[in-house]
PDB file of C-alpha atoms in Angstrom:
ATOM      1  CA  UNK A   1      69.509   4.630 -36.008  1.00 46.00           C
ATOM      2  CA  UNK A   2      67.161   1.660 -34.776  1.00 50.00           C
ATOM      3  CA  UNK A   3      67.133  -1.408 -36.618  1.00 52.00           C
ATOM      4  CA  UNK A   4      63.838  -2.976 -38.213  1.00 66.00           C
ATOM      5  CA  UNK A   5      63.387  -5.683 -36.013  1.00 90.00           C
ATOM      6  CA  UNK A   6      60.723  -4.507 -34.080  1.00 91.00           C
ATOM      7  CA  UNK A   7      59.793  -6.625 -30.878  1.00 93.00           C
ATOM      8  CA  UNK A   8      56.766  -4.757 -29.600  1.00 95.00           C
ATOM      9  CA  UNK A   9      54.584  -1.716 -30.314  1.00 94.00           C
ATOM     10  CA  UNK A  10      52.202   0.111 -28.427  1.00 96.00           C
ATOM     11  CA  UNK A  11      49.936   3.118 -29.479  1.00 94.00           C
ATOM     12  CA  UNK A  12      48.112   4.513 -26.489  1.00 92.00           C
ATOM     13  CA  UNK A  13      45.342   6.744 -26.788  1.00 86.00           C
ATOM     14  CA  UNK A  14      45.019   9.822 -24.248  1.00 79.00           C
ATOM     15  CA  UNK A  15      41.094   9.215 -23.788  1.00 71.00           C
ATOM     16  CA  UNK A  16      39.673   8.252 -20.856  1.00 73.00           C
ATOM     17  CA  UNK A  17      36.146   8.385 -19.540  1.00 72.00           C
ATOM     18  CA  UNK A  18      37.818  11.315 -16.805  1.00 74.00           C
ATOM     19  CA  UNK A  19      39.132  13.052 -19.599  1.00 71.00           C
ATOM     20  CA  UNK A  20      35.923  13.057 -21.853  1.00 73.00           C
ATOM     21  CA  UNK A  21      33.937  13.888 -18.559  1.00 84.00           C
ATOM     22  CA  UNK A  22      36.688  16.947 -18.200  1.00 79.00           C
ATOM     23  CA  UNK A  23      36.463  17.958 -21.750  1.00 77.00           C
ATOM     24  CA  UNK A  24      32.199  17.710 -21.757  1.00 79.00           C
ATOM     25  CA  UNK A  25      31.883  20.074 -18.552  1.00 83.00           C
ATOM     26  CA  UNK A  26      34.170  22.527 -20.290  1.00 77.00           C
ATOM     27  CA  UNK A  27      32.473  22.210 -23.444  1.00 77.00           C
ATOM     28  CA  UNK A  28      28.876  22.695 -21.773  1.00 75.00           C
ATOM     29  CA  UNK A  29      30.484  25.490 -19.398  1.00 74.00           C
ATOM     30  CA  UNK A  30      31.629  27.495 -22.440  1.00 72.00           C
ATOM     31  CA  UNK A  31      28.090  27.126 -24.335  1.00 69.00           C
ATOM     32  CA  UNK A  32      25.504  27.342 -21.293  1.00 68.00           C
ATOM     33  CA  UNK A  33      25.176  31.069 -22.043  1.00 64.00           C
ATOM     34  CA  UNK A  34      24.049  30.458 -25.766  1.00 67.00           C
ATOM     35  CA  UNK A  35      21.537  27.424 -25.032  1.00 64.00           C
ATOM     36  CA  UNK A  36      19.198  29.773 -26.560  1.00 65.00           C
ATOM     37  CA  UNK A  37      20.808  29.596 -29.782  1.00 66.00           C
ATOM     38  CA  UNK A  38      21.525  25.725 -29.443  1.00 64.00           C
ATOM     39  CA  UNK A  39      17.970  24.768 -29.261  1.00 69.00           C
ATOM     40  CA  UNK A  40      16.681  26.931 -32.247  1.00 71.00           C
ATOM     41  CA  UNK A  41      19.597  25.452 -34.004  1.00 73.00           C
ATOM     42  CA  UNK A  42      21.334  28.993 -34.514  1.00 68.00           C
ATOM     43  CA  UNK A  43      24.928  28.261 -34.364  1.00 63.00           C
ATOM     44  CA  UNK A  44      26.363  31.084 -36.132  1.00 64.00           C
ATOM     45  CA  UNK A  45      27.144  32.931 -32.679  1.00 67.00           C
ATOM     46  CA  UNK A  46      28.751  29.858 -31.458  1.00 67.00           C
ATOM     47  CA  UNK A  47      31.527  30.190 -34.349  1.00 70.00           C
ATOM     48  CA  UNK A  48      32.161  33.866 -33.236  1.00 74.00           C
ATOM     49  CA  UNK A  49      32.960  32.360 -29.956  1.00 73.00           C
ATOM     50  CA  UNK A  50      36.832  31.799 -28.697  1.00 76.00           C
ATOM     51  CA  UNK A  51      35.460  28.996 -26.670  1.00 75.00           C
ATOM     52  CA  UNK A  52      34.105  27.132 -29.712  1.00 77.00           C
ATOM     53  CA  UNK A  53      37.601  26.733 -31.210  1.00 81.00           C
ATOM     54  CA  UNK A  54      38.992  26.287 -28.153  1.00 82.00           C
ATOM     55  CA  UNK A  55      36.823  23.147 -27.510  1.00 79.00           C
ATOM     56  CA  UNK A  56      37.349  22.156 -30.774  1.00 80.00           C
ATOM     57  CA  UNK A  57      40.994  22.046 -30.701  1.00 83.00           C
ATOM     58  CA  UNK A  58      40.974  20.327 -27.560  1.00 80.00           C
ATOM     59  CA  UNK A  59      38.721  17.560 -28.587  1.00 79.00           C
ATOM     60  CA  UNK A  60      40.555  17.181 -31.737  1.00 79.00           C
ATOM     61  CA  UNK A  61      44.049  17.172 -30.074  1.00 77.00           C
ATOM     62  CA  UNK A  62      43.334  14.745 -27.397  1.00 76.00           C
ATOM     63  CA  UNK A  63      41.564  12.656 -30.225  1.00 79.00           C
ATOM     64  CA  UNK A  64      44.304  12.485 -32.451  1.00 84.00           C
ATOM     65  CA  UNK A  65      47.458  12.328 -29.676  1.00 86.00           C
ATOM     66  CA  UNK A  66      48.987   8.847 -28.950  1.00 91.00           C
ATOM     67  CA  UNK A  67      51.917   7.539 -27.001  1.00 94.00           C
ATOM     68  CA  UNK A  68      53.866   5.258 -29.157  1.00 96.00           C
ATOM     69  CA  UNK A  69      56.130   2.848 -27.902  1.00 96.00           C
ATOM     70  CA  UNK A  70      58.595   0.733 -29.929  1.00 96.00           C
ATOM     71  CA  UNK A  71      60.450  -2.260 -28.487  1.00 96.00           C
ATOM     72  CA  UNK A  72      63.670  -3.505 -30.679  1.00 95.00           C
ATOM     73  CA  UNK A  73      66.372  -5.927 -30.871  1.00 92.00           C
ATOM     74  CA  UNK A  74      68.765  -2.557 -30.400  1.00 92.00           C
ATOM     75  CA  UNK A  75      66.908  -0.279 -27.934  1.00 94.00           C
ATOM     76  CA  UNK A  76      63.326   1.697 -26.671  1.00 96.00           C
ATOM     77  CA  UNK A  77      62.045   4.447 -28.948  1.00 96.00           C
ATOM     78  CA  UNK A  78      58.879   6.474 -27.641  1.00 96.00           C
ATOM     79  CA  UNK A  79      57.323   9.352 -28.387  1.00 94.00           C
ATOM     80  CA  UNK A  80      53.850  11.462 -28.795  1.00 90.00           C
ATOM     81  CA  UNK A  81      52.351  11.080 -32.034  1.00 89.00           C
ATOM     82  CA  UNK A  82      51.972  13.447 -33.719  1.00 83.00           C
ATOM     83  CA  UNK A  83      54.285  15.441 -31.983  1.00 81.00           C
ATOM     84  CA  UNK A  84      57.309  13.455 -33.484  1.00 76.00           C
ATOM     85  CA  UNK A  85      60.059  15.982 -33.071  1.00 73.00           C
ATOM     86  CA  UNK A  86      60.851  15.066 -29.599  1.00 80.00           C
ATOM     87  CA  UNK A  87      61.217  11.065 -29.796  1.00 88.00           C
ATOM     88  CA  UNK A  88      63.488   9.333 -26.965  1.00 92.00           C
ATOM     89  CA  UNK A  89      65.802   6.514 -28.282  1.00 94.00           C
ATOM     90  CA  UNK A  90      67.133   4.384 -25.542  1.00 95.00           C
ATOM     91  CA  UNK A  91      70.036   1.737 -26.568  1.00 95.00           C
ATOM     92  CA  UNK A  92      70.431  -1.322 -24.613  1.00 95.00           C
ATOM     93  CA  UNK A  93      73.858  -0.376 -23.964  1.00 94.00           C
ATOM     94  CA  UNK A  94      72.828   2.551 -22.028  1.00 96.00           C
ATOM     95  CA  UNK A  95      70.221   0.883 -19.887  1.00 96.00           C
ATOM     96  CA  UNK A  96      71.519  -0.839 -16.479  1.00 96.00           C
ATOM     97  CA  UNK A  97      68.142  -2.405 -15.182  1.00 96.00           C
ATOM     98  CA  UNK A  98      64.473  -2.725 -16.435  1.00 96.00           C
ATOM     99  CA  UNK A  99      61.101  -3.638 -15.320  1.00 96.00           C
ATOM    100  CA  UNK A 100      57.806  -3.354 -15.536  1.00 97.00           C
ATOM    101  CA  UNK A 101      55.981  -1.721 -12.609  1.00 97.00           C
ATOM    102  CA  UNK A 102      52.980   0.110 -10.736  1.00 96.00           C
ATOM    103  CA  UNK A 103      53.553   3.627 -10.080  1.00 94.00           C
ATOM    104  CA  UNK A 104      51.706   6.581  -9.027  1.00 92.00           C
ATOM    105  CA  UNK A 105      51.716   9.055 -11.947  1.00 90.00           C
ATOM    106  CA  UNK A 106      50.333  12.250 -10.295  1.00 88.00           C
ATOM    107  CA  UNK A 107      52.536  11.359  -6.787  1.00 89.00           C
ATOM    108  CA  UNK A 108      55.914  10.552  -8.570  1.00 89.00           C
ATOM    109  CA  UNK A 109      55.593  12.636 -12.182  1.00 88.00           C
ATOM    110  CA  UNK A 110      52.934  15.264 -11.094  1.00 87.00           C
ATOM    111  CA  UNK A 111      50.458  13.931 -13.901  1.00 86.00           C
ATOM    112  CA  UNK A 112      50.688  11.996 -17.621  1.00 87.00           C
ATOM    113  CA  UNK A 113      52.186  13.262 -20.876  1.00 87.00           C
ATOM    114  CA  UNK A 114      55.570  14.141 -20.635  1.00 88.00           C
ATOM    115  CA  UNK A 115      56.978  14.733 -17.135  1.00 90.00           C
ATOM    116  CA  UNK A 116      59.923  15.610 -15.612  1.00 87.00           C
ATOM    117  CA  UNK A 117      60.049  14.082 -12.196  1.00 81.00           C
ATOM    118  CA  UNK A 118      63.198  14.521  -9.672  1.00 82.00           C
ATOM    119  CA  UNK A 119      64.674  11.186 -10.670  1.00 81.00           C
ATOM    120  CA  UNK A 120      63.917  11.337 -14.183  1.00 90.00           C
ATOM    121  CA  UNK A 121      61.723  11.509 -17.143  1.00 92.00           C
ATOM    122  CA  UNK A 122      57.997  10.032 -17.765  1.00 94.00           C
ATOM    123  CA  UNK A 123      56.009   9.222 -20.953  1.00 95.00           C
ATOM    124  CA  UNK A 124      52.479   8.379 -19.894  1.00 93.00           C
ATOM    125  CA  UNK A 125      49.151   8.727 -21.280  1.00 91.00           C
ATOM    126  CA  UNK A 126      46.725   7.211 -18.842  1.00 88.00           C
ATOM    127  CA  UNK A 127      47.080   4.333 -15.974  1.00 90.00           C
ATOM    128  CA  UNK A 128      49.506   3.426 -13.385  1.00 92.00           C
ATOM    129  CA  UNK A 129      51.756   0.685 -15.412  1.00 96.00           C
ATOM    130  CA  UNK A 130      54.865   1.373 -17.225  1.00 96.00           C
ATOM    131  CA  UNK A 131      58.039   0.218 -18.149  1.00 98.00           C
ATOM    132  CA  UNK A 132      60.907   1.651 -16.025  1.00 97.00           C
ATOM    133  CA  UNK A 133      64.262   1.870 -17.755  1.00 97.00           C
ATOM    134  CA  UNK A 134      67.129   2.986 -15.079  1.00 96.00           C
ATOM    135  CA  UNK A 135      70.117   4.376 -17.308  1.00 96.00           C
ATOM    136  CA  UNK A 136      73.616   3.852 -16.754  1.00 95.00           C
ATOM    137  CA  UNK A 137      73.178   7.504 -15.556  1.00 94.00           C
ATOM    138  CA  UNK A 138      71.233   6.607 -12.953  1.00 94.00           C
ATOM    139  CA  UNK A 139      68.365   9.097 -14.163  1.00 94.00           C
ATOM    140  CA  UNK A 140      64.702   7.064 -14.894  1.00 95.00           C
ATOM    141  CA  UNK A 141      62.545   6.993 -18.051  1.00 96.00           C
ATOM    142  CA  UNK A 142      59.460   5.473 -17.084  1.00 96.00           C
ATOM    143  CA  UNK A 143      56.913   4.466 -20.126  1.00 97.00           C
ATOM    144  CA  UNK A 144      53.417   4.155 -19.398  1.00 96.00           C
ATOM    145  CA  UNK A 145      51.848   0.658 -20.609  1.00 97.00           C
ATOM    146  CA  UNK A 146      48.584  -0.632 -21.109  1.00 95.00           C
ATOM    147  CA  UNK A 147      49.914  -3.817 -22.007  1.00 95.00           C
ATOM    148  CA  UNK A 148      52.769  -5.101 -19.116  1.00 96.00           C
ATOM    149  CA  UNK A 149      51.894  -8.629 -19.706  1.00 95.00           C
ATOM    150  CA  UNK A 150      53.202  -8.516 -23.522  1.00 95.00           C
ATOM    151  CA  UNK A 151      56.194  -6.831 -22.286  1.00 95.00           C
ATOM    152  CA  UNK A 152      56.629  -8.810 -19.480  1.00 94.00           C
ATOM    153  CA  UNK A 153      56.824 -11.635 -22.036  1.00 93.00           C
ATOM    154  CA  UNK A 154      59.702 -10.211 -24.206  1.00 93.00           C
ATOM    155  CA  UNK A 155      62.190 -10.808 -21.278  1.00 89.00           C
ATOM    156  CA  UNK A 156      63.791  -7.617 -21.950  1.00 92.00           C
ATOM    157  CA  UNK A 157      66.435  -7.916 -19.516  1.00 88.00           C
ATOM    158  CA  UNK A 158      68.325 -10.480 -21.730  1.00 88.00           C
ATOM    159  CA  UNK A 159      69.330  -7.311 -24.022  1.00 88.00           C
ATOM    160  CA  UNK A 160      71.195  -5.322 -21.123  1.00 86.00           C
ATOM    161  CA  UNK A 161      74.923  -5.825 -21.021  1.00 76.00           C
ATOM    162  CA  UNK A 162      75.070  -6.642 -17.726  1.00 62.00           C
ATOM    163  CA  UNK A 163      72.616  -9.704 -18.414  1.00 51.00           C
ATOM    164  CA  UNK A 164      74.583 -11.193 -21.556  1.00 44.00           C
TER     165      UNK A 164
END
């Protein structure tokens, strides 16, 4: 069980200009055959389309989906809200090395989200900066961040057992 002595929290949205552009393109393509109805403010046919509901779910999901990172005195916890059923908790004793670094989300892990790569696991929402944990097992856990400077200021290596 993690202690409540929280040192750092971050909540990242998945929304970016690129994601909005992709979702907007999908939405426009889905409704393009119904422009006449839309221009006449007749939305009833739209509600009957599976594409309408798929778009609504996608916009809603990406609107509420967040990558949550919590750094505490006894370890690090990361998960995707509202999907709290898969929380990754890592105690300091299980971490061999830690660093903030630039990474290639597509090249190293195949994209954003919860991703498995050859060397380990990544939780990322957007961007290319992350907190890399090298575990005692040799595996990597990479946690994306939009606030690398704040994490670096914490001097997290002080919590590692080999640094004490």
